[in-house]
Short mmCIF file of C-alpha atoms and ligand atoms in Angstrom, two decimals:
data_model
loop_
_atom_site.label_atom_id
_atom_site.label_comp_id
_atom_site.label_asym_id
_atom_site.label_seq_id
_atom_site.Cartn_x
_atom_site.Cartn_y
_atom_site.Cartn_z
CA MET A 1 92.22 76.72 107.93
CA GLN A 2 93.05 75.72 110.58
CA ASN A 3 96.42 77.79 112.50
CA MET A 4 100.00 77.87 110.78
CA LYS A 5 103.42 77.24 111.98
CA ILE A 6 104.93 80.22 109.92
CA GLY A 7 109.97 79.95 110.41
CA ILE A 8 110.71 83.40 109.48
CA VAL A 9 114.06 84.69 108.04
CA CYS A 10 115.31 87.52 109.03
CA PHE A 11 118.35 89.81 109.53
CA PRO A 12 118.01 91.29 113.24
CA THR A 13 120.09 93.74 113.61
CA TYR A 14 118.97 96.91 113.70
CA GLY A 15 117.32 98.10 110.40
CA GLY A 16 113.49 98.51 108.86
CA SER A 17 113.16 95.18 107.35
CA GLY A 18 114.05 93.13 110.79
CA ALA A 19 111.13 95.10 112.13
CA VAL A 20 109.08 93.66 109.50
CA ALA A 21 109.31 90.58 110.07
CA THR A 22 109.16 91.03 114.35
CA GLU A 23 106.24 92.83 113.75
CA LEU A 24 104.57 90.74 111.78
CA GLY A 25 105.70 87.51 114.09
CA ILE A 26 104.43 88.79 116.76
CA GLU A 27 101.36 89.86 114.78
CA LEU A 28 100.68 86.51 113.52
CA ALA A 29 101.87 85.05 117.01
CA SER A 30 98.83 87.29 118.14
CA LEU A 31 96.39 85.66 116.11
CA GLY A 32 97.32 82.41 117.09
CA HIS A 33 100.31 81.48 115.10
CA LYS A 34 103.09 79.85 115.65
CA VAL A 35 105.78 81.57 113.91
CA HIS A 36 109.47 80.20 114.02
CA PHE A 37 112.23 83.38 113.56
CA ILE A 38 115.60 82.07 113.34
CA SER A 39 118.45 83.16 113.02
CA TYR A 40 121.45 84.52 114.40
CA GLU A 41 120.68 87.34 116.69
CA LEU A 42 117.88 86.92 119.15
CA PRO A 43 115.65 90.73 116.32
CA PHE A 44 116.30 93.69 118.03
CA ARG A 45 112.12 93.82 118.52
CA LEU A 46 111.42 90.80 120.06
CA GLN A 47 112.12 92.15 123.78
CA HIS A 48 109.66 90.34 125.61
CA PHE A 49 108.49 86.93 125.83
CA HIS A 50 105.18 86.18 123.11
CA GLU A 51 103.44 83.04 123.31
CA ASN A 52 103.75 81.34 119.92
CA ILE A 53 106.29 82.44 119.29
CA PHE A 54 109.91 80.37 119.50
CA PHE A 55 113.07 81.74 118.88
CA HIS A 56 116.21 79.07 116.84
CA GLU A 57 119.48 80.35 116.65
CA VAL A 58 121.91 79.92 113.97
CA ASN A 59 125.19 79.25 115.30
CA VAL A 60 128.54 79.31 112.77
CA SER A 61 131.17 78.46 114.71
CA ASP A 62 134.52 79.36 113.87
CA TYR A 63 136.44 76.07 111.59
CA PRO A 64 139.58 77.66 111.98
CA LEU A 65 140.21 75.83 108.08
CA PHE A 66 138.04 77.85 106.93
CA GLU A 67 138.28 81.66 106.06
CA TYR A 68 134.86 83.03 105.49
CA PRO A 69 131.76 81.45 107.50
CA PRO A 70 129.26 78.77 106.37
CA TYR A 71 126.19 81.04 107.27
CA GLU A 72 124.76 79.97 104.54
CA SER A 73 124.98 75.42 105.29
CA VAL A 74 124.45 76.66 108.79
CA LEU A 75 121.48 78.36 107.99
CA ALA A 76 120.16 76.33 105.41
CA SER A 77 120.63 73.08 107.97
CA LYS A 78 117.88 74.50 110.85
CA ILE A 79 115.39 75.54 108.60
CA VAL A 80 116.10 71.76 107.60
CA ASP A 81 115.90 70.38 111.14
CA VAL A 82 112.75 73.16 112.22
CA ALA A 83 110.68 72.97 108.93
CA ILE A 84 110.63 68.72 110.39
CA TYR A 85 110.42 68.77 113.87
CA GLU A 86 108.18 71.44 114.08
CA GLU A 87 106.59 71.08 110.57
CA LEU A 88 106.82 74.36 109.42
CA ASP A 89 103.52 75.35 106.73
CA LEU A 90 105.70 78.28 105.22
CA LEU A 91 108.77 79.56 105.62
CA HIS A 92 108.60 83.07 104.47
CA VAL A 93 112.11 85.25 104.33
CA HIS A 94 112.80 89.06 104.53
CA TYR A 95 116.17 89.98 102.09
CA ALA A 96 116.75 87.87 98.27
CA ILE A 97 120.70 87.43 98.85
CA PRO A 98 120.69 84.78 100.83
CA HIS A 99 117.97 84.13 103.05
CA ALA A 100 115.99 82.66 99.31
CA SER A 101 118.73 81.14 97.25
CA VAL A 102 119.50 79.40 101.38
CA ALA A 103 115.31 78.95 101.20
CA TRP A 104 115.78 76.60 98.47
CA MET A 105 118.39 75.02 99.21
CA ALA A 106 116.20 74.04 102.57
CA GLN A 107 113.33 73.50 100.41
CA GLN A 108 115.53 70.58 98.41
CA ILE A 109 116.57 68.94 100.90
CA LEU A 110 113.14 68.24 102.63
CA LEU A 111 112.18 67.27 99.07
CA SER A 112 114.54 64.25 99.22
CA LYS A 113 113.05 63.37 102.42
CA LYS A 114 109.46 63.57 100.65
CA ILE A 115 108.36 67.15 102.89
CA ARG A 116 107.90 70.45 100.81
CA LEU A 117 108.24 73.00 102.13
CA PRO A 118 106.81 76.90 100.20
CA TYR A 119 109.29 79.46 100.65
CA ILE A 120 108.30 83.06 100.50
CA THR A 121 110.49 86.09 99.74
CA THR A 122 110.41 89.76 100.47
CA LEU A 123 112.12 92.48 99.26
CA HIS A 124 112.93 95.50 101.25
CA GLY A 125 115.29 96.74 98.70
CA THR A 126 119.02 96.36 99.40
CA ASP A 127 118.95 93.21 97.00
CA ILE A 128 118.47 95.15 94.59
CA THR A 129 120.87 97.82 95.01
CA LEU A 130 123.34 95.65 95.45
CA VAL A 131 123.08 93.80 91.66
CA GLY A 132 123.28 97.15 90.55
CA ARG A 133 126.79 98.22 92.00
CA ASP A 134 127.87 93.61 91.33
CA ARG A 135 125.75 92.41 88.37
CA SER A 136 127.38 88.80 89.58
CA PHE A 137 125.14 88.60 92.06
CA GLU A 138 122.65 89.06 89.12
CA PRO A 139 122.57 84.77 89.02
CA ILE A 140 121.30 84.09 92.26
CA ILE A 141 119.03 86.33 92.32
CA ARG A 142 117.11 85.68 89.79
CA PHE A 143 116.74 81.70 89.85
CA SER A 144 115.72 82.17 94.71
CA LEU A 145 113.42 84.59 93.36
CA ASN A 146 111.59 82.79 90.53
CA LYS A 147 112.18 79.25 92.43
CA SER A 148 110.56 81.72 95.42
CA ASN A 149 106.56 79.86 95.43
CA ALA A 150 105.84 84.01 96.05
CA ILE A 151 107.49 87.46 95.93
CA THR A 152 106.96 90.45 97.66
CA THR A 153 108.00 94.16 97.66
CA VAL A 154 107.36 97.04 100.55
CA SER A 155 106.15 99.44 97.09
CA GLU A 156 104.75 99.52 93.55
CA SER A 157 108.38 101.64 92.89
CA LEU A 158 110.59 98.68 94.28
CA LYS A 159 108.63 96.20 92.22
CA ARG A 160 109.00 97.85 88.61
CA GLU A 161 113.21 98.77 88.95
CA THR A 162 113.19 95.12 90.84
CA LEU A 163 111.12 93.82 87.74
CA GLU A 164 113.89 96.11 85.51
CA ALA A 165 117.24 94.88 86.94
CA PHE A 166 115.87 91.22 86.79
CA LYS A 167 113.94 88.35 84.27
CA ILE A 168 110.87 87.47 87.24
CA ASP A 169 108.21 84.43 86.20
CA ASN A 170 107.01 85.31 89.20
CA LYS A 171 104.47 87.06 90.06
CA ILE A 172 105.06 89.91 92.28
CA HIS A 173 102.93 91.05 95.10
CA VAL A 174 102.88 94.46 96.50
CA ILE A 175 102.77 94.53 99.99
CA PRO A 176 104.03 97.72 101.93
CA ASN A 177 105.52 98.37 105.49
CA PHE A 178 102.99 98.81 108.42
CA ILE A 179 102.58 100.54 111.60
CA ASP A 180 100.30 100.14 114.37
CA THR A 181 99.04 103.01 114.62
CA ARG A 182 97.82 102.49 118.20
CA GLU A 183 100.96 102.65 119.60
CA TYR A 184 102.42 104.96 117.36
CA ASP A 185 99.93 107.83 118.66
CA ARG A 186 101.38 111.38 119.92
CA LYS A 187 98.32 111.22 122.52
CA HIS A 188 98.88 108.11 124.36
CA THR A 189 103.16 108.87 124.30
CA ARG A 190 103.83 110.77 127.21
CA CYS A 191 106.87 112.55 126.08
CA ILE A 192 109.14 115.26 128.02
CA LYS A 193 111.16 117.23 126.22
CA SER A 194 113.59 118.63 128.56
CA SER A 195 114.19 114.76 129.67
CA LEU A 196 117.22 115.81 127.09
CA GLY A 197 117.38 119.35 128.12
CA ILE A 198 115.44 121.00 124.96
CA PRO A 199 113.99 123.94 125.78
CA ASN A 200 111.23 125.27 123.90
CA VAL A 201 112.00 125.26 120.51
CA PRO A 202 110.98 122.81 117.26
CA VAL A 203 112.89 119.34 116.94
CA LEU A 204 114.04 117.89 114.27
CA VAL A 205 114.88 114.12 114.42
CA HIS A 206 116.39 111.95 112.40
CA ILE A 207 116.55 107.78 113.11
CA SER A 208 118.51 105.97 110.49
CA ASN A 209 121.74 102.98 110.29
CA PHE A 210 124.09 105.47 109.62
CA ARG A 211 124.07 103.98 106.47
CA LYS A 212 125.23 105.98 103.57
CA VAL A 213 121.63 105.79 101.30
CA LYS A 214 120.76 108.12 104.32
CA ARG A 215 122.92 110.66 102.94
CA ILE A 216 123.56 112.13 106.85
CA ASP A 217 125.76 115.47 105.90
CA ASP A 218 122.53 116.85 104.13
CA VAL A 219 120.78 115.83 107.51
CA ILE A 220 123.49 118.49 108.98
CA LYS A 221 123.41 120.88 106.00
CA ILE A 222 119.59 121.15 106.11
CA PHE A 223 120.15 121.78 110.45
CA LEU A 224 122.35 124.15 109.40
CA HIS A 225 120.34 126.63 106.50
CA VAL A 226 117.25 126.46 109.21
CA ARG A 227 119.89 126.66 112.85
CA LYS A 228 121.05 129.77 111.23
CA GLU A 229 116.37 131.47 109.90
CA ILE A 230 115.17 129.70 113.96
CA PRO A 231 116.45 128.50 117.06
CA CYS A 232 115.49 124.95 117.12
CA LYS A 233 117.78 121.26 117.66
CA ILE A 234 117.80 118.69 116.02
CA ILE A 235 118.28 114.73 116.81
CA LEU A 236 120.22 112.13 115.84
CA ALA A 237 119.19 108.66 116.23
CA GLY A 238 120.62 105.24 115.42
CA ASP A 239 123.82 104.25 114.83
CA GLY A 240 126.70 103.39 111.35
CA PRO A 241 128.84 103.84 108.89
CA GLU A 242 128.56 107.73 108.74
CA ARG A 243 128.00 108.17 112.46
CA ALA A 244 131.71 109.77 113.04
CA MET A 245 131.62 112.03 109.81
CA ALA A 246 128.06 113.25 110.96
CA GLU A 247 129.50 114.59 114.13
CA ALA A 248 132.85 115.49 113.14
CA MET A 249 130.46 118.61 110.61
CA ALA A 250 128.13 118.69 113.84
CA ARG A 251 131.77 120.09 115.70
CA ASN A 252 133.52 121.37 113.47
CA SER A 253 130.15 123.83 113.82
CA GLU A 254 128.86 127.25 115.50
CA TYR A 255 125.61 125.42 116.47
CA ARG A 256 127.40 121.88 117.45
CA LYS A 257 126.15 122.62 121.10
CA ASP A 258 122.09 122.73 118.66
CA ILE A 259 123.21 118.49 117.46
CA ILE A 260 122.39 116.03 119.50
CA PHE A 261 123.66 112.38 118.43
CA LEU A 262 121.76 109.74 120.99
CA GLY A 263 123.10 106.40 119.61
CA HIS A 264 120.46 103.81 119.01
CA VAL A 265 116.83 103.55 120.72
CA PRO A 266 114.75 100.82 121.32
CA ASN A 267 112.25 102.06 120.96
CA PRO A 268 111.35 105.44 117.81
CA LYS A 269 107.54 106.92 119.63
CA GLU A 270 109.42 107.62 122.59
CA LEU A 271 111.56 110.27 120.56
CA LEU A 272 109.63 110.95 117.83
CA CYS A 273 107.02 112.29 120.56
CA MET A 274 108.81 115.47 120.32
CA ALA A 275 109.75 115.88 117.12
CA ASP A 276 108.42 118.34 114.75
CA ILE A 277 109.86 117.64 111.74
CA PHE A 278 111.59 113.78 110.54
CA LEU A 279 113.87 114.72 108.48
CA LEU A 280 114.88 111.34 105.86
CA PRO A 281 117.19 113.02 102.15
CA SER A 282 117.93 108.64 101.71
CA GLN A 283 119.68 108.25 98.28
CA THR A 284 116.93 105.96 97.39
CA GLU A 285 114.12 104.89 100.11
CA SER A 286 112.45 101.58 98.64
CA PHE A 287 109.42 102.33 101.56
CA GLY A 288 110.49 104.36 104.20
CA LEU A 289 109.87 102.84 107.32
CA SER A 290 110.58 105.23 109.96
CA ALA A 291 108.90 108.01 108.13
CA LEU A 292 105.69 106.17 108.60
CA GLU A 293 106.60 105.43 112.06
CA ALA A 294 107.00 110.07 112.31
CA LEU A 295 104.04 110.01 110.73
CA SER A 296 102.09 108.23 112.42
CA MET A 297 103.71 109.84 115.26
CA GLY A 298 102.42 113.11 113.51
CA VAL A 299 105.40 114.23 112.22
CA PRO A 300 106.10 115.96 108.90
CA VAL A 301 108.21 114.30 106.55
CA ILE A 302 111.49 116.11 105.03
CA SER A 303 112.25 113.34 102.23
CA SER A 304 113.84 112.13 99.09
CA ASN A 305 111.48 111.67 96.67
CA ARG A 306 112.66 108.48 95.27
CA GLY A 307 112.20 104.61 96.45
CA GLY A 308 108.90 105.03 97.41
CA LEU A 309 109.16 107.96 99.30
CA PRO A 310 107.00 109.84 97.41
CA GLU A 311 103.89 106.33 97.83
CA LEU A 312 103.94 106.96 101.74
CA ASN A 313 105.20 111.00 101.77
CA LEU A 314 102.94 113.48 99.93
CA HIS A 315 103.92 116.13 98.63
CA GLY A 316 102.43 119.48 99.77
CA LYS A 317 100.26 117.20 102.56
CA THR A 318 102.60 115.11 105.07
CA GLY A 319 105.78 117.09 103.90
CA PHE A 320 107.51 118.07 100.99
CA LEU A 321 110.03 115.70 99.03
CA HIS A 322 112.70 116.92 97.35
CA LYS A 323 115.27 115.23 95.10
CA PRO A 324 117.67 113.68 96.65
CA GLY A 325 121.63 115.91 97.73
CA GLU A 326 118.76 119.87 97.39
CA VAL A 327 119.64 120.69 101.02
CA GLU A 328 118.46 124.20 100.50
CA GLN A 329 114.98 123.26 99.41
CA MET A 330 114.22 120.90 101.94
CA ALA A 331 115.72 123.16 104.71
CA GLU A 332 112.98 126.22 103.72
CA SER A 333 110.02 123.10 103.04
CA VAL A 334 111.60 122.17 107.48
CA LEU A 335 111.01 126.44 107.48
CA TYR A 336 108.04 126.87 105.45
CA ILE A 337 106.14 124.22 108.13
CA LEU A 338 107.23 125.71 111.57
CA ASN A 339 107.08 129.32 110.81
CA ASN A 340 103.46 129.84 111.18
CA LYS A 341 101.87 126.99 113.97
CA ASN A 342 98.60 126.26 112.02
CA THR A 343 100.37 124.99 108.58
CA LEU A 344 102.16 122.70 111.14
CA GLN A 345 99.37 121.50 112.83
CA LYS A 346 97.42 121.28 109.06
CA PHE A 347 101.07 118.84 108.63
CA ARG A 348 100.52 116.58 111.76
CA ASP A 349 97.34 116.10 111.39
CA ASN A 350 96.71 115.02 106.78
CA ALA A 351 100.10 112.78 108.05
CA ARG A 352 98.51 111.15 110.82
CA LYS A 353 95.51 110.95 108.72
CA GLN A 354 98.23 109.58 105.71
CA ALA A 355 100.07 106.23 108.87
CA LEU A 356 96.21 104.85 109.39
CA LYS A 357 95.61 104.10 105.67
CA PHE A 358 99.74 101.86 106.91
CA ASP A 359 97.86 100.68 110.28
CA LYS A 360 99.00 96.48 111.03
CA ASN A 361 95.72 96.07 110.80
CA LYS A 362 94.81 96.54 107.40
CA ILE A 363 98.44 95.15 105.60
CA ILE A 364 99.06 91.69 107.80
CA PRO A 365 96.10 90.84 106.47
CA LEU A 366 97.39 90.50 102.87
CA TYR A 367 99.99 88.57 104.38
CA ILE A 368 97.87 86.40 105.60
CA THR A 369 96.30 85.96 102.67
CA LEU A 370 99.24 84.87 101.01
CA TYR A 371 99.94 82.77 103.13
CA LYS A 372 96.84 80.64 102.87
CA GLU A 373 97.03 80.35 99.88
CA ILE A 374 100.78 79.33 99.21
CA ILE A 375 100.00 76.79 101.25
CA SER A 376 96.84 75.59 100.48
CA GLN A 377 98.08 75.35 96.48
CA ASN A 378 100.97 73.15 98.05
CA LYS A 379 99.06 70.95 100.32
CA SER A 380 97.01 69.97 96.44
CA LYS A 381 100.34 69.72 95.38
CA LYS A 382 100.49 66.38 97.34
O1 GMT B 1 116.73 101.14 105.52
C1 GMT B 1 118.09 100.89 105.71
O2 GMT B 1 119.05 101.56 106.06
C2 GMT B 1 117.26 99.55 106.38
C3 GMT B 1 116.95 98.53 105.75
C4 GMT B 1 116.66 96.99 105.57
O3 GMT B 1 116.82 96.52 104.89
O4 GMT B 1 116.24 96.91 106.79
O5 GMT B 1 115.90 98.95 105.15
C5 GMT B 1 114.60 98.99 104.02
O6 GMT B 1 114.03 98.25 104.38
C6 GMT B 1 112.44 99.17 104.71
C7 GMT B 1 111.60 97.76 105.35
O7 GMT B 1 111.40 97.22 104.22
C8 GMT B 1 112.41 99.65 104.18
O8 GMT B 1 111.61 100.37 104.57
C9 GMT B 1 113.58 100.71 104.25
O9 GMT B 1 113.92 101.98 103.02
C10 GMT B 1 114.48 100.09 103.05
N1 GMT B 1 115.65 100.78 103.81
C11 GMT B 1 115.62 100.85 102.19
O10 GMT B 1 115.31 100.89 101.13
C12 GMT B 1 117.22 102.14 101.61
#
């Protein structure tokens, strides 16, 4: 099959799904495929000019008549436009809500013009959590998933959860998150702890969008337990709704000088290269891309044991897993690793070895194979 023309719809802001969608697009483009990103903003990881990558902005005007901007309708029209004029072979949407239902709408409009555009939906987790909280989303998610030409989830755990939450007739393909292990390599990253005024003490790192699901209060609690035992620092990167609460916790503590809030960092590896431990005590993670980034940089991970995390973080090898909220146990695991240089080195080596299993060169071909299968099925229907 010749080079493909792929449309990618994703949320552009900070977050794992946008990162996965963008890195996938960049890799496909580097292999010669034409990639058309369709989103309301330039995806945050699309910082440079790339050959074969095109961006189509979904511009929702503020009509005084509407209380809610008609984002879905504008997106559907944009997909139709791009599909016709760029002759897309396939559309890949990230998130069922609202992208899968919009993809179906666009597909129907195109069909009325005798154009068949297959779409693949990748689930990243929050759709399923959302439905757990609000069943009113169930009909639209179930419908748009069953109408997808293929569904992928980022872990076995998310596949199980999806099948439990919805009656799905389609096959679900598990394609985990991936990483460029050559880029995320401690050996090739110039790292200067002193640039953050950090003396030679262990550094704990947490990176997220500070949503409630990340349990940022637990991150601070774990650190305070560890800090009582040994001198160390923690760097928290990212921003979001829980940041003010976390800052208040830090400011009220006697160790406030050891807790650094950095805000958004454009390139996590520049921070992870300073880290001795990565903390991810989330209530759940469908995969945990930030933990994979840490492992690839040779940083052991102390995480919760929910969602897809046990598929990535190996208990007693690449880090430790505990139930959400078990902050003392998590702190003990941090101390166990930090208290002995050889133990830390062993965990670092295991972390790197585990990350290599998720290298982009192993995972991206899984998407390409699926794309080709769906495109050729679509062509045979014509
Ligand atoms: O973790 C977040 O809050 C961001 C979220 C997103 O949609 O961008 O991440 C989800 O998708 C990532 C990429 O597949 C996964 O690595 C994250 O584990 C997942 N987050 C959750 O399940 C909470």
